[in-house]
XYZ file of C-alpha atoms in Angstrom:
82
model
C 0.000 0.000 0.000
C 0.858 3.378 -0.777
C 1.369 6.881 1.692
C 2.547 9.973 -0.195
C 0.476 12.768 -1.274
C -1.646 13.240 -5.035
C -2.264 16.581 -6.643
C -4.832 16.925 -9.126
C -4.439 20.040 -10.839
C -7.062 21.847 -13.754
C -8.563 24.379 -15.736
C -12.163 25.958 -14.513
C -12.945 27.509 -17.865
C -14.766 31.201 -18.060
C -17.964 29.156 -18.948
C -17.600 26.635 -15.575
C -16.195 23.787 -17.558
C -13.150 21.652 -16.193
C -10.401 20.171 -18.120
C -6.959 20.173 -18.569
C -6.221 16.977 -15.937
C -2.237 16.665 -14.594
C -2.000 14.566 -11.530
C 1.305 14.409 -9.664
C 2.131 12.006 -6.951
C 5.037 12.084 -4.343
C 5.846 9.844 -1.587
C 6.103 11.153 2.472
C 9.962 12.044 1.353
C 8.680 14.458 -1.717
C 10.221 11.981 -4.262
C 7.479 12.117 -7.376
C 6.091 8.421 -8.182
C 4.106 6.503 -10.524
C 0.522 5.694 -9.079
C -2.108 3.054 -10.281
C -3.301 4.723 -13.158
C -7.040 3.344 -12.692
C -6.726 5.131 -9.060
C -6.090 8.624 -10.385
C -8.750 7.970 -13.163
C -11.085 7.227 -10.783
C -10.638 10.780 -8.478
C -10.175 12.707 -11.915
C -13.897 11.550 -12.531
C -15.203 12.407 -9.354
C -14.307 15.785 -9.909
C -15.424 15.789 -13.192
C -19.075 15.088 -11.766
C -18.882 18.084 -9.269
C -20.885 21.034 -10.704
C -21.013 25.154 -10.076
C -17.199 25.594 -9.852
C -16.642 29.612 -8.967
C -15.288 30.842 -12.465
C -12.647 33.373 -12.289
C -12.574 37.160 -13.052
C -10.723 40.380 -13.244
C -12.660 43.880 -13.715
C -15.871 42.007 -14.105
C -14.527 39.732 -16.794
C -14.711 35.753 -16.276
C -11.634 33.996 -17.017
C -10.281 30.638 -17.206
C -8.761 29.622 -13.931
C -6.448 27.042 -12.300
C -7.679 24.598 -9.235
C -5.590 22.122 -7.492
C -7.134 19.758 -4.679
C -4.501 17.694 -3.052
C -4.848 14.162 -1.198
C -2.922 12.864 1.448
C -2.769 9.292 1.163
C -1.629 6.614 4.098
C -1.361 3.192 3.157
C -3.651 3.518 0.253
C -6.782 5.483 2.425
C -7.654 8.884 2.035
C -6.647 10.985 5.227
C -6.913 14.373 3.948
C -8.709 16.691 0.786
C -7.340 20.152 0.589
């Protein structure tokens, strides 16, 4: 089993839409690491189903936007979502 952390980073669009997927995982000493693939799939498309992302702006003017949500992972369980 695995302990490390995953971040999921991606694009809110101006219209609400996310895309743009990159996942990065690390172990507890920071070293980056492969992950099973059908894992990160699986949390990509559970954020895919969340809905009413806040949409970015400047002077009134939605923009597209960058999220990250990171997991902290001990022995393959979720411990943390931030």
């Amino acid at each position: 089993s695995f302990s490390g952390f995953l971040t999921i980073r991606f694009v809110v669009s101006c219209n609400g839409k996310t895309g743009r997927f990159r996942a990065k995982m690390v172990n507890i000493y920071l070293k980056e690491i492969e992950f099973r693939k059908d894992k990160i799939e699986f949390l990509i498309n559970c954020l895919k189903s969340l809905n009413d992302w806040n949409v970015g702006s400047s002077k009134g003017v939605a923009l597209n936007s960058y999220y990250q949500i990171n997991f902290k992972i001990n022995k393959g369980l979720i411990l943390d979502i931030y």
